[in-house]
mmCIF file with all atom_site columns, C-alpha atoms in Angstrom:
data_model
loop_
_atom_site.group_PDB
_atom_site.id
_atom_site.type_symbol
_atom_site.label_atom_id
_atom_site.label_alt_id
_atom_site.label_comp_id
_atom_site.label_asym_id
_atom_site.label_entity_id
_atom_site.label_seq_id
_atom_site.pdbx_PDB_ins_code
_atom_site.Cartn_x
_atom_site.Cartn_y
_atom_site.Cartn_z
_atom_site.occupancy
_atom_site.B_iso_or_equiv
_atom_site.pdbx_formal_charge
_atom_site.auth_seq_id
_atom_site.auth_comp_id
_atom_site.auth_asym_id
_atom_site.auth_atom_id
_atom_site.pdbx_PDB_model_num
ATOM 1   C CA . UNK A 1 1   ? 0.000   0.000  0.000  1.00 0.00 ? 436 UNK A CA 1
ATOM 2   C CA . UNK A 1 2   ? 1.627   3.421  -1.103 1.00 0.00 ? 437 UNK A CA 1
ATOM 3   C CA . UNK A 1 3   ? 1.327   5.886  1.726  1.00 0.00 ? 438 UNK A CA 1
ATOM 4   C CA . UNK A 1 4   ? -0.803  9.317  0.581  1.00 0.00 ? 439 UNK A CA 1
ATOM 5   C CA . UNK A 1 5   ? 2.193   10.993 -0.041 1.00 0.00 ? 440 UNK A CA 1
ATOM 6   C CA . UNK A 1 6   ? 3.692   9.097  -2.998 1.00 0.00 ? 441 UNK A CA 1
ATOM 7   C CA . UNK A 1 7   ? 0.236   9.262  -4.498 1.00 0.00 ? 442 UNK A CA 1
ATOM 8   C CA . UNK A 1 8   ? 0.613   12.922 -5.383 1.00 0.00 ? 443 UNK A CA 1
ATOM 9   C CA . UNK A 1 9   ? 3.655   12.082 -7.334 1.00 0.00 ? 444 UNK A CA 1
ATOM 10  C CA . UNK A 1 10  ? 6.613   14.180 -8.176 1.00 0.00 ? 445 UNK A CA 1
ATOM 11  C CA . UNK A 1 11  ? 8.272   17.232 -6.121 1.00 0.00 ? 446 UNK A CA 1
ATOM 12  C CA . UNK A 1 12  ? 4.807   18.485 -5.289 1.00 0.00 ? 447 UNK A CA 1
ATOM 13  C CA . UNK A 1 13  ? 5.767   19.381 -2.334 1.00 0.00 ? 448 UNK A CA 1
ATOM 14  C CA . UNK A 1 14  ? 3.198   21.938 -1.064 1.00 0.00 ? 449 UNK A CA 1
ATOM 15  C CA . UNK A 1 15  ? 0.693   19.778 -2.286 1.00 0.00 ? 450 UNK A CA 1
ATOM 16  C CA . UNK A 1 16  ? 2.126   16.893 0.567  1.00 0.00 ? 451 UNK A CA 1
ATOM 17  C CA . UNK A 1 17  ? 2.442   19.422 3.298  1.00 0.00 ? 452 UNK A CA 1
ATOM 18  C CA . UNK A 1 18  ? -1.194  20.849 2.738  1.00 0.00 ? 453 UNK A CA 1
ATOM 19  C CA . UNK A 1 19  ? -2.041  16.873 3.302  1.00 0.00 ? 454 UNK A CA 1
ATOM 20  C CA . UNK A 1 20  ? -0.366  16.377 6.458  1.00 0.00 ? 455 UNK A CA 1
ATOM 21  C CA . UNK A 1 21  ? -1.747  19.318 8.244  1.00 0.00 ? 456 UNK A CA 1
ATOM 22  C CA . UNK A 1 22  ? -5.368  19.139 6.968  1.00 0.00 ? 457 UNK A CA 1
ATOM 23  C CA . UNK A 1 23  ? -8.019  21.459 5.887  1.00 0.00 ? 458 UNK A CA 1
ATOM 24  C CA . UNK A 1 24  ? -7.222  25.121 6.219  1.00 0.00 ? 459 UNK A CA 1
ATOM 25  C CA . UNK A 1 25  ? -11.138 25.977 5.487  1.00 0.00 ? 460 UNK A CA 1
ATOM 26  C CA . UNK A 1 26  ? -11.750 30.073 5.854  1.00 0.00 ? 461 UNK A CA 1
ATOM 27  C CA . UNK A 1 27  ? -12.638 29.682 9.789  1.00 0.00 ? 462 UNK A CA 1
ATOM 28  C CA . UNK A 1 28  ? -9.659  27.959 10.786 1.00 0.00 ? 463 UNK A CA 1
ATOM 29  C CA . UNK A 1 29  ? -6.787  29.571 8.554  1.00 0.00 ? 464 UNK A CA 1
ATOM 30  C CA . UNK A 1 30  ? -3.284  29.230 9.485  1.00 0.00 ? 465 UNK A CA 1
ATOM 31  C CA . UNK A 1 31  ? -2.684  32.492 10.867 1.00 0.00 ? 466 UNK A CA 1
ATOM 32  C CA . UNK A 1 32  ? 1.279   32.103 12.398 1.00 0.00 ? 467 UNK A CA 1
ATOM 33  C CA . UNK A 1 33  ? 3.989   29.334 11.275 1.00 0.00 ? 468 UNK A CA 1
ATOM 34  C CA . UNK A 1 34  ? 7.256   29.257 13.300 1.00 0.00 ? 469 UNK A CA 1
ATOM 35  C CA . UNK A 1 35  ? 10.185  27.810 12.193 1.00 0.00 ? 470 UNK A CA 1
ATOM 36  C CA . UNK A 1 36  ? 12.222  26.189 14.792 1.00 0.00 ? 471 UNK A CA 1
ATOM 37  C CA . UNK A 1 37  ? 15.638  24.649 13.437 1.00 0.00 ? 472 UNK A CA 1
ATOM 38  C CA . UNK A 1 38  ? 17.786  22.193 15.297 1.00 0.00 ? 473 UNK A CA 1
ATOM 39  C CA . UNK A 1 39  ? 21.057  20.971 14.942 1.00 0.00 ? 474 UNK A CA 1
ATOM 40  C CA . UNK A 1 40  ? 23.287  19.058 18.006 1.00 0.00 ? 475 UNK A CA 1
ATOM 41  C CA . UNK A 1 41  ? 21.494  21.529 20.487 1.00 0.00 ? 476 UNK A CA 1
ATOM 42  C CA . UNK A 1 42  ? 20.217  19.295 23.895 1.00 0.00 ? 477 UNK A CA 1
ATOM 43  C CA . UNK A 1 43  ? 16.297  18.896 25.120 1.00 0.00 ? 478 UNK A CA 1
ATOM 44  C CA . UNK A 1 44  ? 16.893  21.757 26.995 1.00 0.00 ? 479 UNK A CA 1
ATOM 45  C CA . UNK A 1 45  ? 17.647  24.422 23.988 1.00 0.00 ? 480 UNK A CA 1
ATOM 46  C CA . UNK A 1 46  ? 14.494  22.485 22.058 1.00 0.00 ? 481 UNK A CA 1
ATOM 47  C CA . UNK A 1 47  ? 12.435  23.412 25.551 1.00 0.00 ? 482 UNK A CA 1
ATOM 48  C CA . UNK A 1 48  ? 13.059  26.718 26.751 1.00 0.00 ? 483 UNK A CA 1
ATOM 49  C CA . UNK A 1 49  ? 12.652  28.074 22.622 1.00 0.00 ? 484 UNK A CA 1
ATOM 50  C CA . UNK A 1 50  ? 9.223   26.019 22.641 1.00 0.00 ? 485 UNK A CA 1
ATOM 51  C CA . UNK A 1 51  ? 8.176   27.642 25.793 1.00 0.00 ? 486 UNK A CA 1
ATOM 52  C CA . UNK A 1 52  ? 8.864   31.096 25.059 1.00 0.00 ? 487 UNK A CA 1
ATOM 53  C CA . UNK A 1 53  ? 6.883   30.675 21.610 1.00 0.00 ? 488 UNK A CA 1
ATOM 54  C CA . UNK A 1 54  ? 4.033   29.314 23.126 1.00 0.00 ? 489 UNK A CA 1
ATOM 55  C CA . UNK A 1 55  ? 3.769   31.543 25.857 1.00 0.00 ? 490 UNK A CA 1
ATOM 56  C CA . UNK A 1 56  ? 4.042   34.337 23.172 1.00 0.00 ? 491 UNK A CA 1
ATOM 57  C CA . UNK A 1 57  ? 1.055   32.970 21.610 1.00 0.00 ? 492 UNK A CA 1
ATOM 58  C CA . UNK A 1 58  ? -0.971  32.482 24.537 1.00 0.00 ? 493 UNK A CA 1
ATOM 59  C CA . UNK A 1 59  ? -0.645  36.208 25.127 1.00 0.00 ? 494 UNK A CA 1
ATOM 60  C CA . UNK A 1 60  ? -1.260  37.334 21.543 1.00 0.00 ? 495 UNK A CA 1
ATOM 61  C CA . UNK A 1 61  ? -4.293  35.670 21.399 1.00 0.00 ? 496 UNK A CA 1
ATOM 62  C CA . UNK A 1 62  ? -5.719  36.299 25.060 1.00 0.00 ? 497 UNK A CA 1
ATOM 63  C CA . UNK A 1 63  ? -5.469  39.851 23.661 1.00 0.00 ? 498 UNK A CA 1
ATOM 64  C CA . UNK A 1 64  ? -7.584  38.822 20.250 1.00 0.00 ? 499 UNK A CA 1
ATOM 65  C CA . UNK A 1 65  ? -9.606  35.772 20.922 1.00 0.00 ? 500 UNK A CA 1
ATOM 66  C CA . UNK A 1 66  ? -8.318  32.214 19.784 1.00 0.00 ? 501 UNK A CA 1
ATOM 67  C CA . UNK A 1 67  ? -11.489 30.856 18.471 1.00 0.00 ? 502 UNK A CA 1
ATOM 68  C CA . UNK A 1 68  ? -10.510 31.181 15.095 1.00 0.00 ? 503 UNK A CA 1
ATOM 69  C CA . UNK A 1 69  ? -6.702  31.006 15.926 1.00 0.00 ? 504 UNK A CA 1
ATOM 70  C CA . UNK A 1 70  ? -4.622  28.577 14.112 1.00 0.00 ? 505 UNK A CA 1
ATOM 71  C CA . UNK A 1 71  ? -0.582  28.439 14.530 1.00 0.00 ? 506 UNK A CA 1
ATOM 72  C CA . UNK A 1 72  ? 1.979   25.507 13.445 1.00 0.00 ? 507 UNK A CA 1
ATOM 73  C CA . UNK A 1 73  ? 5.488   25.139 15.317 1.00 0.00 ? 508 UNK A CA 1
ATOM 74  C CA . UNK A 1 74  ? 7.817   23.620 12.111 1.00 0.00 ? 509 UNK A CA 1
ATOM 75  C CA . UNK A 1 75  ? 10.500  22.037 14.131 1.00 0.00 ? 510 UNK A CA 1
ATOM 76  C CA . UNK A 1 76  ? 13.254  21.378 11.416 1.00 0.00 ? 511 UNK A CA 1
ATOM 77  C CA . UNK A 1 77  ? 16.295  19.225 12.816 1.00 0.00 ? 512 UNK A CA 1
ATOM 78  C CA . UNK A 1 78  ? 18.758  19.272 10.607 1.00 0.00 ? 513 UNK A CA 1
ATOM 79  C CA . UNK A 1 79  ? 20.189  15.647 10.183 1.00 0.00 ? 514 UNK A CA 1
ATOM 80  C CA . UNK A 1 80  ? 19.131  12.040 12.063 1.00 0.00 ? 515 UNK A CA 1
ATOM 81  C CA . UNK A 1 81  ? 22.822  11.242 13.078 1.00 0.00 ? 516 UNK A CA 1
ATOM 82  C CA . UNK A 1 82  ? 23.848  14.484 14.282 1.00 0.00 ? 517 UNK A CA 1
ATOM 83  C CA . UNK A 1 83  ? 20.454  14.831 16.684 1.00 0.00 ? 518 UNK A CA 1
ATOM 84  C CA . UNK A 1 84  ? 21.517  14.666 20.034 1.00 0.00 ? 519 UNK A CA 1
ATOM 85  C CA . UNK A 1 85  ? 20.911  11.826 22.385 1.00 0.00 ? 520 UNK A CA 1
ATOM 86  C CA . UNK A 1 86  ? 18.481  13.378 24.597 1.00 0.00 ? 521 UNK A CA 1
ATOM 87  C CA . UNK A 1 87  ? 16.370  15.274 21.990 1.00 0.00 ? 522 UNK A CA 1
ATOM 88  C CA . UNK A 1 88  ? 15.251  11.705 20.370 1.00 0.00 ? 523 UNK A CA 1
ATOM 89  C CA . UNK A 1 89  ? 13.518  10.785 24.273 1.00 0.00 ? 524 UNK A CA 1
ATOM 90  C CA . UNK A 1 90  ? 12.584  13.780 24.965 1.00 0.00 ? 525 UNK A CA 1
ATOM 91  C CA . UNK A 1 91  ? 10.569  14.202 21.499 1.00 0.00 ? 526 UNK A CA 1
ATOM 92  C CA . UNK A 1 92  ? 8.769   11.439 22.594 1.00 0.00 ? 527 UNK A CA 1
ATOM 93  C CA . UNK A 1 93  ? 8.341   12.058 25.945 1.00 0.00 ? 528 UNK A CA 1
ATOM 94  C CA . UNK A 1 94  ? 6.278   15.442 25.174 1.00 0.00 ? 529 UNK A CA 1
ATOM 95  C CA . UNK A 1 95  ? 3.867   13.487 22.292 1.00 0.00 ? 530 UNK A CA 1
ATOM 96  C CA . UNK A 1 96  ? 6.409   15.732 19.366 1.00 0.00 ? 531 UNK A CA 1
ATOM 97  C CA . UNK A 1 97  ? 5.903   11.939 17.244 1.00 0.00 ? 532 UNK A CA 1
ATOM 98  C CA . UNK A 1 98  ? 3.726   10.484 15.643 1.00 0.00 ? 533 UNK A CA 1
ATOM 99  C CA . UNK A 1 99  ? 3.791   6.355  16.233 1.00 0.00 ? 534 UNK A CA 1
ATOM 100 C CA . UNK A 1 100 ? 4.528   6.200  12.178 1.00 0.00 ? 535 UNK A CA 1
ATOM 101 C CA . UNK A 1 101 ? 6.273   9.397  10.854 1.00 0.00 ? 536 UNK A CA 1
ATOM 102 C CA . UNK A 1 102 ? 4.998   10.428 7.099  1.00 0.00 ? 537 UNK A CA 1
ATOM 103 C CA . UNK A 1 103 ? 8.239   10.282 4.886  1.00 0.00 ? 538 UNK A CA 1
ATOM 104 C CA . UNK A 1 104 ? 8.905   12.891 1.748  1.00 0.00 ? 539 UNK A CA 1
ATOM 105 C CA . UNK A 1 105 ? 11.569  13.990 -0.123 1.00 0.00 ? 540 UNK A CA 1
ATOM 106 C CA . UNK A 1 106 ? 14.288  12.810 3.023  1.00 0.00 ? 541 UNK A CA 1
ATOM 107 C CA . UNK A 1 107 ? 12.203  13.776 5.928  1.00 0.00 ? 542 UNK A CA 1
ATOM 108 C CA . UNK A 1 108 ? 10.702  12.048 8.646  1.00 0.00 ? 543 UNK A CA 1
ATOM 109 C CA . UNK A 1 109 ? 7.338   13.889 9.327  1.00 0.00 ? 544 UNK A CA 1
ATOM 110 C CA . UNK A 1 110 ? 5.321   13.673 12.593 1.00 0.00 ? 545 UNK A CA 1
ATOM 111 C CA . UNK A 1 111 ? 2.208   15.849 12.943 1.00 0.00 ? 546 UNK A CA 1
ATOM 112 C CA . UNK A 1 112 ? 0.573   16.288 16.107 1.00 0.00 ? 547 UNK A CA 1
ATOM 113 C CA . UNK A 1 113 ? -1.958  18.743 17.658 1.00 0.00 ? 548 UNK A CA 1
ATOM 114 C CA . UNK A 1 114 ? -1.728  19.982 21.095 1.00 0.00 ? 549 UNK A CA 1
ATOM 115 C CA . UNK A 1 115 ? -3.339  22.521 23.068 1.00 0.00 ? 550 UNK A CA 1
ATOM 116 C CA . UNK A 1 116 ? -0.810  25.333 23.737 1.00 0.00 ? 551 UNK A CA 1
ATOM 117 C CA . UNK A 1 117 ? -1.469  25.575 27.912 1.00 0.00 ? 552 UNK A CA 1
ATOM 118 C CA . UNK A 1 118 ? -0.693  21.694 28.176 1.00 0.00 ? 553 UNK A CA 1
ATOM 119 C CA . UNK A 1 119 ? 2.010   21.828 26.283 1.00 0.00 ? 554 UNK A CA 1
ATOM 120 C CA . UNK A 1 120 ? 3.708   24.554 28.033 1.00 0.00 ? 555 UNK A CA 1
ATOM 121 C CA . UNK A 1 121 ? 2.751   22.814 31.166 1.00 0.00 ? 556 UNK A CA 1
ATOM 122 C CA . UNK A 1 122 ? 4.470   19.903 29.620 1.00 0.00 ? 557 UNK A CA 1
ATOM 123 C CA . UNK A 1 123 ? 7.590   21.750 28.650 1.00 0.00 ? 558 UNK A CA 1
ATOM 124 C CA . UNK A 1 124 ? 7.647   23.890 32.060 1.00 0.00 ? 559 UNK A CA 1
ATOM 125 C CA . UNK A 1 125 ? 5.338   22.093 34.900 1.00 0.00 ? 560 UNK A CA 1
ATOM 126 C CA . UNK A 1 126 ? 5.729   26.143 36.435 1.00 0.00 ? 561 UNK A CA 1
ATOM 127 C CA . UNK A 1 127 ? 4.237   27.674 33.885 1.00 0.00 ? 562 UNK A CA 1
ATOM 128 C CA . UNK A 1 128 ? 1.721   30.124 34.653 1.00 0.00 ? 563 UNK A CA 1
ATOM 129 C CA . UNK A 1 129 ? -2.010  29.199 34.261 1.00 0.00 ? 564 UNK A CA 1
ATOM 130 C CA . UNK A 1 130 ? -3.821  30.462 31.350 1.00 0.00 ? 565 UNK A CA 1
ATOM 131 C CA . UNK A 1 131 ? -6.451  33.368 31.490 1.00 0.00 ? 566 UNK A CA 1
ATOM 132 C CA . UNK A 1 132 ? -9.644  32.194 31.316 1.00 0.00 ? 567 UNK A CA 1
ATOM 133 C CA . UNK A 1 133 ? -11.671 30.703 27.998 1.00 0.00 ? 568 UNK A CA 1
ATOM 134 C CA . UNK A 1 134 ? -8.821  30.445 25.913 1.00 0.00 ? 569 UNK A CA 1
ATOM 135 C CA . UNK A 1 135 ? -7.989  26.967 24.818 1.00 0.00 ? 570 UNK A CA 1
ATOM 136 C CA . UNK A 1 136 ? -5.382  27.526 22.130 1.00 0.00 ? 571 UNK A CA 1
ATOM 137 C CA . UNK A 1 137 ? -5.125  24.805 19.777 1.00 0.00 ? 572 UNK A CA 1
ATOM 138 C CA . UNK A 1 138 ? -1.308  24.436 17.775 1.00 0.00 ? 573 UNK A CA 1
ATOM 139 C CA . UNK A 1 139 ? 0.246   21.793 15.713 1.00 0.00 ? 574 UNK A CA 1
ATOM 140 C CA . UNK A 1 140 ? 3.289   20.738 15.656 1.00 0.00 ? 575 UNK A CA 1
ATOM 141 C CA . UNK A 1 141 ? 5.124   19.482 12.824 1.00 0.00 ? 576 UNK A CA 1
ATOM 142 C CA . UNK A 1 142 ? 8.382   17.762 13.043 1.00 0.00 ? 577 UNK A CA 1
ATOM 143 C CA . UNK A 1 143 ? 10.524  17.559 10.430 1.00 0.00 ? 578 UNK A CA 1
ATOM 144 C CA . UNK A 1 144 ? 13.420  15.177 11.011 1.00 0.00 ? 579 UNK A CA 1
ATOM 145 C CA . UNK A 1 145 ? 15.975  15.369 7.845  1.00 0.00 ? 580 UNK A CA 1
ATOM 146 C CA . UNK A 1 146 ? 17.808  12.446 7.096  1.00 0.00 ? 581 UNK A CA 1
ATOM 147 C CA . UNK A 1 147 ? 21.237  14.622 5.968  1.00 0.00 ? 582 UNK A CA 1
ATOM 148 C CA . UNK A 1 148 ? 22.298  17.527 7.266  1.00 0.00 ? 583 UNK A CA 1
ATOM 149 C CA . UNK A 1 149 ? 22.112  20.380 4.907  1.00 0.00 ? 584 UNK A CA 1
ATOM 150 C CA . UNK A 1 150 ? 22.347  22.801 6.639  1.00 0.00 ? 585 UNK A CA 1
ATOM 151 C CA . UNK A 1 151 ? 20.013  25.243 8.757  1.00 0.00 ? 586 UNK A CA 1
ATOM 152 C CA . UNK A 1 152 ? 19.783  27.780 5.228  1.00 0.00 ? 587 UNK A CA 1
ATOM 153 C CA . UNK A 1 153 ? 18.588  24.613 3.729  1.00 0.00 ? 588 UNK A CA 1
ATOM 154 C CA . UNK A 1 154 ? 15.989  24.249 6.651  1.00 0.00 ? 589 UNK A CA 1
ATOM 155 C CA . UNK A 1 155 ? 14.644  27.495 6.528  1.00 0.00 ? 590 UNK A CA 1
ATOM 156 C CA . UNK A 1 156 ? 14.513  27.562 2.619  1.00 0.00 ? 591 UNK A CA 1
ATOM 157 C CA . UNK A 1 157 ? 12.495  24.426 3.189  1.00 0.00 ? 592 UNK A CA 1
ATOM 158 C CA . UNK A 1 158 ? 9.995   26.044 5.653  1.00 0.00 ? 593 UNK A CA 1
ATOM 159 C CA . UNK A 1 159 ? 9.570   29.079 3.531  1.00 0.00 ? 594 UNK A CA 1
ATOM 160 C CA . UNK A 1 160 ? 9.575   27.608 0.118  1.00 0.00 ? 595 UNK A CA 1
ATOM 161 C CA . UNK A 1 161 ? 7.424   24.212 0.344  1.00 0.00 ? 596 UNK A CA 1
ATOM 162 C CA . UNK A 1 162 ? 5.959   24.304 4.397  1.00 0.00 ? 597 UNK A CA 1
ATOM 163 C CA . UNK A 1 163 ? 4.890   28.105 4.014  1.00 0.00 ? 598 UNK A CA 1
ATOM 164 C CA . UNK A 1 164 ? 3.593   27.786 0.749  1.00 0.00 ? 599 UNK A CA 1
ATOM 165 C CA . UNK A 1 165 ? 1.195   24.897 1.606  1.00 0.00 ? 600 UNK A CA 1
ATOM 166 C CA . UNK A 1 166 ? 0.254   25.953 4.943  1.00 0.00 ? 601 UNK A CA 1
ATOM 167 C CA . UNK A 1 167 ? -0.022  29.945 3.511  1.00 0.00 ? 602 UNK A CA 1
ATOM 168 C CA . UNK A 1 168 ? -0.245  31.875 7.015  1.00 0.00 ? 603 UNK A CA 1
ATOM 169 C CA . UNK A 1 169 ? -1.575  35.309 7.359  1.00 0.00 ? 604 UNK A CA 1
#
């Protein structure tokens, strides 16, 4: 059985991304994408850059309303051999995989969907309690490269082919 992927065929990239994270229907538009790249960098780096954006979101949107908000975190690590040992269990630990990853063009791709509190409360069990009614919804997509390019390669990736399926506000 081919996996959804291959069926689009070729390099159509944008067209596999839009795939993996689902409809983007007019109510539920992508309205941020972050690109996080990683390298060698320990859990810790990963955590503290994950917490800050998600507490930045939490307190953009208690400003705006999050019913309609939509965000993706594009973690991009940048070659399977040069990951570091803790990031693999730690990845896992937090729910960052998927049990079977997608694969495309020399990725591993895990998408998973999280509400933003937990996930901070995950990430930092201090974290400060969220104002009330907001339940921020994010997804995360992993993006584990199988060489490492480089992280200009990473963010041309997120730009280029992420971006352009996903097309934030």
């Amino acid at each position: 059985m081919s996996h959804p992927l291959q069926e689009l065929g070729g390099d159509n990239s944008a067209a596999a991304f839009s795939v993996l994270v689902g409809p983007t229907d007019s109510d539920r538009r992508v309205t941020n994408a972050f690109c996080v790249t990683v390298y060698n960098e320990p859990d810790s780096s990963l955590r503290s850059t994950l917490h800050s954006v998600l507490l930045a979101l939490r307190h953009s949107y208690s400003q705006v309303g999050c019913d309609s908000a939509r965000s993706i975190i594009c973690i991009l690590i940048d070659g399977r051999a040069q990951m570091h040992p803790s990031l693999r269990s730690w990845l896992k630990n937090v729910q960052l995989t998927a049990d079977v990853p997608h694969r495309y063009a020399g990725l591993d791709i895990h998408v998973t969907s999280h509400h933003a509190d937990t996930l901070a409360r995950t990430l930092d069990p201090a974290s400060p309690k969220p104002a009330a009614g907001c339940m921020l919804k994010i997804d995360a997509m992993l993006c584990i490269k199988n060489e490492n390019r480089g992280k200009l390669e990473s963010h041309a990736l997120f730009f280029r082919e992420i971006c352009a399926a996903v097309q934030p506000e």
